[in-house]
Short mmCIF file of C-alpha atoms in Angstrom, two decimals:
data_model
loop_
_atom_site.label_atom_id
_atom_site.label_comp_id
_atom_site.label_asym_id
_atom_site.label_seq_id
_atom_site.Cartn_x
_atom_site.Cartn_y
_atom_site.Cartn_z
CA UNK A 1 26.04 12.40 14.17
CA UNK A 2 23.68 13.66 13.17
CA UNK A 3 23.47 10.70 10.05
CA UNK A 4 21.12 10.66 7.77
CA UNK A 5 20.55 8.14 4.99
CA UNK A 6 18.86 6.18 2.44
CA UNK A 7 19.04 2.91 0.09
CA UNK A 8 16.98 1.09 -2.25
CA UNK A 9 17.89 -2.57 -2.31
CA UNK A 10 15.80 -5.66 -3.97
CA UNK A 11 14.74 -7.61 -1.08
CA UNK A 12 13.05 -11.36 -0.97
CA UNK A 13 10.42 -13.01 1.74
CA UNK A 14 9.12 -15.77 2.31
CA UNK A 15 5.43 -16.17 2.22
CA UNK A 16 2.28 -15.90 0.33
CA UNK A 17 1.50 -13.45 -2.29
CA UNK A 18 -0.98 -11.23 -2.67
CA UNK A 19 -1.95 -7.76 -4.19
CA UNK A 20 0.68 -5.48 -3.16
CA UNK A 21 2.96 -7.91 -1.53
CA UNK A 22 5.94 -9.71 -3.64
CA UNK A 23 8.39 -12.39 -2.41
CA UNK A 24 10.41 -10.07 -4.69
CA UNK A 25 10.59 -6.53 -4.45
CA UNK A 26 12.55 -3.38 -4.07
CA UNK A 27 12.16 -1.38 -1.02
CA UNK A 28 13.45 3.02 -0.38
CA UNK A 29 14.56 2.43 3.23
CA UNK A 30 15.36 6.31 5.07
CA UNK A 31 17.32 6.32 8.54
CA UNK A 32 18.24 9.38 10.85
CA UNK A 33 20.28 8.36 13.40
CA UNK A 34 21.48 10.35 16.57
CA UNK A 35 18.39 12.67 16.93
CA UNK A 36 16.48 11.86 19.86
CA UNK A 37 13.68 13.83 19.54
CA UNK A 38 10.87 14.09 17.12
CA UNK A 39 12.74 16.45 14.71
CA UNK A 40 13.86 13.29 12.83
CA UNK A 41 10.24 11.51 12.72
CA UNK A 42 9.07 15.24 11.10
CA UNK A 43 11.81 15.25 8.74
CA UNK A 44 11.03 11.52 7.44
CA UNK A 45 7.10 12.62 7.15
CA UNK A 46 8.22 15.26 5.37
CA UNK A 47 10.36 13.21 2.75
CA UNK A 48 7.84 10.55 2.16
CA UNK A 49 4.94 13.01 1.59
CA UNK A 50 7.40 14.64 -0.64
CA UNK A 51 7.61 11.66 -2.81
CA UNK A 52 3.92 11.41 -2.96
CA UNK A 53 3.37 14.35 -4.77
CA UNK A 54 5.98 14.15 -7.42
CA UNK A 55 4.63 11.51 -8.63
CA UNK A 56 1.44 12.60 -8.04
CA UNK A 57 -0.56 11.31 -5.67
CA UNK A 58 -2.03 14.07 -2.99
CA UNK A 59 -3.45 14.10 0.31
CA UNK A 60 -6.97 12.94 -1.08
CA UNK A 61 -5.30 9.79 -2.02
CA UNK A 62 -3.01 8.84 1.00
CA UNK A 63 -2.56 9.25 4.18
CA UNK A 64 0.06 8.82 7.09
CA UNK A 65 -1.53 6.92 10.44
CA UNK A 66 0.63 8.27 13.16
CA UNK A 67 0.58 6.94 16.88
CA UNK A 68 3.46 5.91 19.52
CA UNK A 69 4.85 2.58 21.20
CA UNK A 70 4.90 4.75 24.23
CA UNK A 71 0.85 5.32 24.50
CA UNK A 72 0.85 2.06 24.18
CA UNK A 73 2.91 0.96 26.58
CA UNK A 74 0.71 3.96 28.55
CA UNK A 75 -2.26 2.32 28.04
CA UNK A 76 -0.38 -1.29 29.61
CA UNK A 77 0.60 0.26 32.14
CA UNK A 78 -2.68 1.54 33.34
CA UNK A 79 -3.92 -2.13 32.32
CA UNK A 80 -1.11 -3.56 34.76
CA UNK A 81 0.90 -5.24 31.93
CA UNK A 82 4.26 -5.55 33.36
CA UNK A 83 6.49 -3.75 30.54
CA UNK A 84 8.49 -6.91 29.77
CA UNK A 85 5.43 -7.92 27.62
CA UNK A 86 4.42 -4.74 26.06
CA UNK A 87 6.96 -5.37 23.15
CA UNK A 88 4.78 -9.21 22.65
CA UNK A 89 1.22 -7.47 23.48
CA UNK A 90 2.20 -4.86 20.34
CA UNK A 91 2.68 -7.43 18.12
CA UNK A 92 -0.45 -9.36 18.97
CA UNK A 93 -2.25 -5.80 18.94
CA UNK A 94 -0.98 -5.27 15.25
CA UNK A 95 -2.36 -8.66 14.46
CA UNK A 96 -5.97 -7.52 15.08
CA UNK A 97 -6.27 -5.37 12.06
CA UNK A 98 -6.07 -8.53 10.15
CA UNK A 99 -7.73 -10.87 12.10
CA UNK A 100 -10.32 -11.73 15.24
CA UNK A 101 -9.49 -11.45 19.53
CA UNK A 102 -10.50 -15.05 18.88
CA UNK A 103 -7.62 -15.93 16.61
CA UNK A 104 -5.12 -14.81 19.04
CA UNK A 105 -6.56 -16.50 22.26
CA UNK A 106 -4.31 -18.87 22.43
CA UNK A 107 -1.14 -16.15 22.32
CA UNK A 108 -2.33 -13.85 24.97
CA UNK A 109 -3.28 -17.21 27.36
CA UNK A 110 0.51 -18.30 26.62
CA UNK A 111 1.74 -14.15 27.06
CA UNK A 112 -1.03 -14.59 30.76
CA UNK A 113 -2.79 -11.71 29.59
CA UNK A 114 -6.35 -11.95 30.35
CA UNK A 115 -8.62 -11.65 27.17
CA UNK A 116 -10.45 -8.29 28.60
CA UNK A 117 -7.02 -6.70 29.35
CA UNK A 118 -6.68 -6.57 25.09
CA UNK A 119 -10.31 -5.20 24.65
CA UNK A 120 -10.30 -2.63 27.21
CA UNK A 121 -6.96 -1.59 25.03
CA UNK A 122 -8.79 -1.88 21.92
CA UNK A 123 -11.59 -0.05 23.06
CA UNK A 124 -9.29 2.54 23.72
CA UNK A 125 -7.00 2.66 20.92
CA UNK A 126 -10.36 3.60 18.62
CA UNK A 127 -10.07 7.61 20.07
CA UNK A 128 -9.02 9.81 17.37
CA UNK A 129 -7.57 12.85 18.73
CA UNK A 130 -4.96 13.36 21.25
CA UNK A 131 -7.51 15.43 23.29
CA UNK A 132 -9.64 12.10 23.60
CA UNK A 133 -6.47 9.78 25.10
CA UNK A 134 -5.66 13.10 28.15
CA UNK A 135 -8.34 11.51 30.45
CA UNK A 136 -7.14 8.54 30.36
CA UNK A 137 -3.40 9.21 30.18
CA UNK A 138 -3.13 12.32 31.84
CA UNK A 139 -1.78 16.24 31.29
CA UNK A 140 1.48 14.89 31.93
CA UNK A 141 1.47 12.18 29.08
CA UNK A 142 5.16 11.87 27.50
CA UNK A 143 3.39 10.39 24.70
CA UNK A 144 1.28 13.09 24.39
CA UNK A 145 3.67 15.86 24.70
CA UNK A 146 5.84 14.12 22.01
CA UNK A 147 3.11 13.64 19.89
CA UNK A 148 2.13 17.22 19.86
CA UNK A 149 5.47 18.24 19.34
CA UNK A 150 5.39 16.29 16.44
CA UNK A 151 1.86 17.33 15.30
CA UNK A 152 3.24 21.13 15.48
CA UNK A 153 6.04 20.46 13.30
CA UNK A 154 3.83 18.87 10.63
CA UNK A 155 2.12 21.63 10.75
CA UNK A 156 5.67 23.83 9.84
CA UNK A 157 5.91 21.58 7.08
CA UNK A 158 2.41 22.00 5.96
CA UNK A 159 1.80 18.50 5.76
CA UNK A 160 -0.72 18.20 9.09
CA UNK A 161 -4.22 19.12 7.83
CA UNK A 162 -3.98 16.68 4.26
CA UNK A 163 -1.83 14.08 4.72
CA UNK A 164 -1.56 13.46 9.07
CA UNK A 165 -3.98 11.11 11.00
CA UNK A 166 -3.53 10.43 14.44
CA UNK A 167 -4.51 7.19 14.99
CA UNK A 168 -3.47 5.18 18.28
CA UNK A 169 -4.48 1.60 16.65
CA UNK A 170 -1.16 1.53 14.46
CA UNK A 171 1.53 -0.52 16.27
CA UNK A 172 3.66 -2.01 13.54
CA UNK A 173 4.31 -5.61 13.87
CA UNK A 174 8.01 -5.09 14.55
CA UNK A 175 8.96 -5.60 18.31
CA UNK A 176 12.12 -3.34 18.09
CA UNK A 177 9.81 -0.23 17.70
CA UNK A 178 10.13 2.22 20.66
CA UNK A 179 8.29 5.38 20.21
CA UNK A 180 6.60 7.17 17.26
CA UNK A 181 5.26 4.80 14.56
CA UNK A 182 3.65 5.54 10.99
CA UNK A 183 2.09 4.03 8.54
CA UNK A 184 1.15 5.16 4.97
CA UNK A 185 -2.49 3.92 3.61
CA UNK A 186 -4.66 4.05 0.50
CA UNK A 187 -7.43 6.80 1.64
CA UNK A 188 -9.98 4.14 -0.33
CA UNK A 189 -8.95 1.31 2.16
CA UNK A 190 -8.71 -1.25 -0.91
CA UNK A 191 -4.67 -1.60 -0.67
CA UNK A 192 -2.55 -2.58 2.73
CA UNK A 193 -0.18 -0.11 4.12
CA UNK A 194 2.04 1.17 1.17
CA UNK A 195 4.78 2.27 3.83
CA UNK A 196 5.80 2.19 7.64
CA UNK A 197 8.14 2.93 10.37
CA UNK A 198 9.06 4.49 13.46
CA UNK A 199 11.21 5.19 16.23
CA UNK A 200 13.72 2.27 17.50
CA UNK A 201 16.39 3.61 20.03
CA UNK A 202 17.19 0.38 21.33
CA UNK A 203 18.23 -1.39 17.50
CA UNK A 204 21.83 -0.59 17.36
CA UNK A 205 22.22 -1.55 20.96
CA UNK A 206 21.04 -4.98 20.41
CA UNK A 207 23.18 -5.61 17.74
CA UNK A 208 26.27 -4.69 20.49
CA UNK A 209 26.41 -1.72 19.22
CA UNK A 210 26.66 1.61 21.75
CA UNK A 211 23.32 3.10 22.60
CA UNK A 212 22.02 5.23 19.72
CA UNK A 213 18.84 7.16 19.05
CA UNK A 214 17.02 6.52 15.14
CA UNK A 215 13.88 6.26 13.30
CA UNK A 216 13.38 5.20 9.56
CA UNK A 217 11.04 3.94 7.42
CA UNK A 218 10.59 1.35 4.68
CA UNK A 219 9.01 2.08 1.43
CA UNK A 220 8.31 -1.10 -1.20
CA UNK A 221 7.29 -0.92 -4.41
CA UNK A 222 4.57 -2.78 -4.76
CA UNK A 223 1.86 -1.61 -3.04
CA UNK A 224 2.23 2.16 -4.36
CA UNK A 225 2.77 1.03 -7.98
CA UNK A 226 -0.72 -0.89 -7.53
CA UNK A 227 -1.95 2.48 -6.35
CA UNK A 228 -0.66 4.57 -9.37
CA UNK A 229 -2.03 2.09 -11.56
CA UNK A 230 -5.79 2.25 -9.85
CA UNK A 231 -5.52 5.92 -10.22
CA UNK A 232 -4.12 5.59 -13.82
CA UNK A 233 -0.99 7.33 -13.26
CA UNK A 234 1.57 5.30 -13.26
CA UNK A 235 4.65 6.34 -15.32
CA UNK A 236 5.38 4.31 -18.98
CA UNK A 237 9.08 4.18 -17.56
CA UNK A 238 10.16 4.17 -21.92
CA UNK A 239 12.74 7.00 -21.68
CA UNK A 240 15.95 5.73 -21.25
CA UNK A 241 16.84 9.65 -19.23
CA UNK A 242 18.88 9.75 -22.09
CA UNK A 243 18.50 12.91 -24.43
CA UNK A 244 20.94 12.17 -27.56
CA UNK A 245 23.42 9.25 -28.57
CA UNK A 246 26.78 10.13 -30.05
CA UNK A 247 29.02 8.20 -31.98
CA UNK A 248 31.92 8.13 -34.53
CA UNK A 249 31.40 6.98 -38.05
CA UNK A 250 35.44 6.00 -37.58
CA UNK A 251 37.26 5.12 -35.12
CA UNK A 252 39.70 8.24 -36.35
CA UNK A 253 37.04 10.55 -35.50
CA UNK A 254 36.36 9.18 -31.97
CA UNK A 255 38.10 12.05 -30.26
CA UNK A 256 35.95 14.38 -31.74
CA UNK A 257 32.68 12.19 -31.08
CA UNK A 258 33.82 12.53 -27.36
CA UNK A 259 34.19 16.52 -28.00
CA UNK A 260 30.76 16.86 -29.20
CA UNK A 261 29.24 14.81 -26.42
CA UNK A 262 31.10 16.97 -24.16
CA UNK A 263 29.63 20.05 -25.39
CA UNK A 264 25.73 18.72 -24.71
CA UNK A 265 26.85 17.76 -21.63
CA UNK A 266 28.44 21.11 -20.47
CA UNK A 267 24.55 22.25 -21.43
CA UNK A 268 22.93 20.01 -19.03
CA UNK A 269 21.95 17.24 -21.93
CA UNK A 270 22.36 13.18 -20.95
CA UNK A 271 24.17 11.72 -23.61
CA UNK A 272 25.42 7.66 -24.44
CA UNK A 273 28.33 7.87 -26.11
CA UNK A 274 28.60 4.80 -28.69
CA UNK A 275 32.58 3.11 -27.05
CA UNK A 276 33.00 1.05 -29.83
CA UNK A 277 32.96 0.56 -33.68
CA UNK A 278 29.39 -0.22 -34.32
CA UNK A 279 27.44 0.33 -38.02
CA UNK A 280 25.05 3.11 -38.28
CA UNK A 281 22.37 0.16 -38.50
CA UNK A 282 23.11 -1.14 -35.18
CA UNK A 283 23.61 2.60 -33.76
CA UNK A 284 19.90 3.90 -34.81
CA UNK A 285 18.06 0.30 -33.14
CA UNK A 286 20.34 1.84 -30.12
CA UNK A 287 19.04 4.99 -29.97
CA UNK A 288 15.29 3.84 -30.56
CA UNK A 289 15.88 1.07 -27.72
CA UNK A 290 16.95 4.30 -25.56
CA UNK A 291 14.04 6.81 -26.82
CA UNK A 292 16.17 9.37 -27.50
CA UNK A 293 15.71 12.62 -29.43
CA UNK A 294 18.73 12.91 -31.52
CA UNK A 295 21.16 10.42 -32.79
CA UNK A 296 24.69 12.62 -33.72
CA UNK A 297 27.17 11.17 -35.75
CA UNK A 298 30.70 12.00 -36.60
CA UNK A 299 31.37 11.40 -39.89
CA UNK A 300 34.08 12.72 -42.05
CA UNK A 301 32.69 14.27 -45.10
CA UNK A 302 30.27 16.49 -42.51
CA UNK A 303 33.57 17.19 -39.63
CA UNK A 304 35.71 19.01 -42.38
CA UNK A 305 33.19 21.01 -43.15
CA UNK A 306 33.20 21.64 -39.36
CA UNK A 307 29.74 19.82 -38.63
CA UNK A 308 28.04 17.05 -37.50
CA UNK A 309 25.06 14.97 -38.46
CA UNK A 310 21.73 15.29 -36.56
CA UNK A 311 19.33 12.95 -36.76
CA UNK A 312 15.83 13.19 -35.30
CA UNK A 313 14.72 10.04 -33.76
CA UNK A 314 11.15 11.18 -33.98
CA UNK A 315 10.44 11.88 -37.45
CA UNK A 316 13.45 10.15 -39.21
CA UNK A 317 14.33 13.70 -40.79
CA UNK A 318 18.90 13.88 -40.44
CA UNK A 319 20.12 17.56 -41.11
CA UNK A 320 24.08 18.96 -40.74
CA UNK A 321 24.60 20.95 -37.56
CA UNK A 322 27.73 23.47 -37.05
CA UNK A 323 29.90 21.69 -34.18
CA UNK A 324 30.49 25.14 -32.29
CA UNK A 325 26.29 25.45 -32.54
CA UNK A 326 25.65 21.80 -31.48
CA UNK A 327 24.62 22.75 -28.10
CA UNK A 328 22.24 25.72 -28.96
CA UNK A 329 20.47 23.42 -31.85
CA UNK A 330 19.84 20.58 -30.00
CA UNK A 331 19.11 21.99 -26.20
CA UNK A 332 16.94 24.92 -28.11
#
């Protein structure tokens, strides 16, 4: 410990689609584990705003809610919610973004929270600044004082001023959460939260597991390729990463095919090697299906003369190449 980590698995759900939401999809999930402060919240900010740009969306386009689970469960406390049903009042809290106080009547009746408990909360879950929530939750606020911590190292990062909103209304739906909480969102408000997570101490622990600090986040697809497409840069995804294909004319030669591919590797080029005996026919639909640059074959007439066939996958054109000058020809 410290652990970090990431993975990007397909995942499926259950329920009805809509724009931005797939019962199929594939979703960047990024964990630190064993870092109990805030450190590890900044870090994950840091990453996903990171991502953002490279493929280049800015601060103009999205932006990163922040709140806590433990203003909330402030706020409760104030309100005299006893803290065994702050985890169910979160959820129901979350639920209001989507839909009326009326529509979840019946849950806080069944929960035995009165109706003006949740609209005192709401009321004041609207302030936008952590200077607004200090009268009601005090100087001494360990939600404030981690959320400023957090705010300053945003700042370090130089992420704060573009891309950070404080915004005590984001709970995330998940009951597990237990202290900071994010949520990515299209600055146009037309798409629903492109990513989210958050602090959850208490996971690991009620899996059997021993007690161990983490926050992550999840990060699907969807939503943020229906962004990129609004904003009419999403990627055409046709190059293979591939830069040349090589192959032998004859199976003799395929030593020497391997040779050559080593070379444009040593200089930082991607290459497919061709593993078995294919015709040239089949070998040129290969390297269009890939979009590569250059197709190099190994053929015998050309390797005795100590040289190699180049072919240009852009304009057709196929010119001889000096082996021990493949690299500087084709990387040049």
């Amino acid at each position: 410990m410290p652990l970090k980590w990431f993975s990007i698995p397909q995942c499926w759900r259950y329920e009805r689609m809509t724009r931005g939401r797939r019962r199929e999809h594939f979703q960047w999930n990024m964990d630190i584990w064993g870092v109990e402060g805030v450190e590890a919240e900044a870090e994950l900010l840091s990453a996903m705003v990171s991502f953002f740009e490279s493929i280049g969306l800015s601060g103009k386009d999205v932006g990163i809610k922040v709140s806590s689970r433990l203003l909330i469960g402030e706020l409760l406390e104030k309100l005299g919610v006893p803290e065994e049903k702050f985890a169910a009042t979160c959820v129901l809290v979350d639920k209001l973004e989507k839909v009326p106080l009326d529509a979840i009547q019946g849950d806080l009746e069944e929960l035995g929270l009165d109706r003006s408990v949740v609209e005192t909360l709401t009321d004041l879950m609207e302030k936008k600044s952590l200077d607004a929530m200090r009268p009601v939750l005090g100087e001494d606020s360990e939600a404030l004082v981690e959320l400023e911590r957090l705010f300053q190292l945003c700042e370090v990062y130089g992420i704060q001023d573009d891309w950070i909103v404080f915004d005590a209304s984001v709970v995330r739906g998940l009951a597990y959460y237990t202290g900071v909480v994010f949520e990515a969102f299209d600055r146009k408000g037309e798409l629903r939260a492109i990513a989210g997570g958050g602090r959850y101490d208490k996971l690991l622990e009620t899996f059997g597991g021993d007690p161990t600090p983490a926050c992550g986040f999840g990060f699907g697809d969807a939503v943020v390729v229906e962004l990129l497409k609004e904003r009419s840069i999403l990627p055409s995804f046709e190059s293979s990463g591939f830069d040349a294909v090589v192959f032998a004319l004859t199976p003799e030669l395929y030593n020497e095919a391997l040779a050559v591919a080593g070379k444009l590797r040593q200089a930082g080029q991607s290459v497919d090697v061709v593993l078995e005996k294919k015709k040239p026919k089949w070998v040129f639909k290969h390297a269009n299906r890939l979009n590569v640059k250059y197709c190099v074959i190994v053929a015998p007439d050309e390797f005795e003369n100590g040289e190699v066939s180049v072919k240009d996958m852009t304009t057709g054109k196929q010119r001889s190449v000096k082996i021990d000058q493949i690299a500087d020809e084709l990387v040049s």
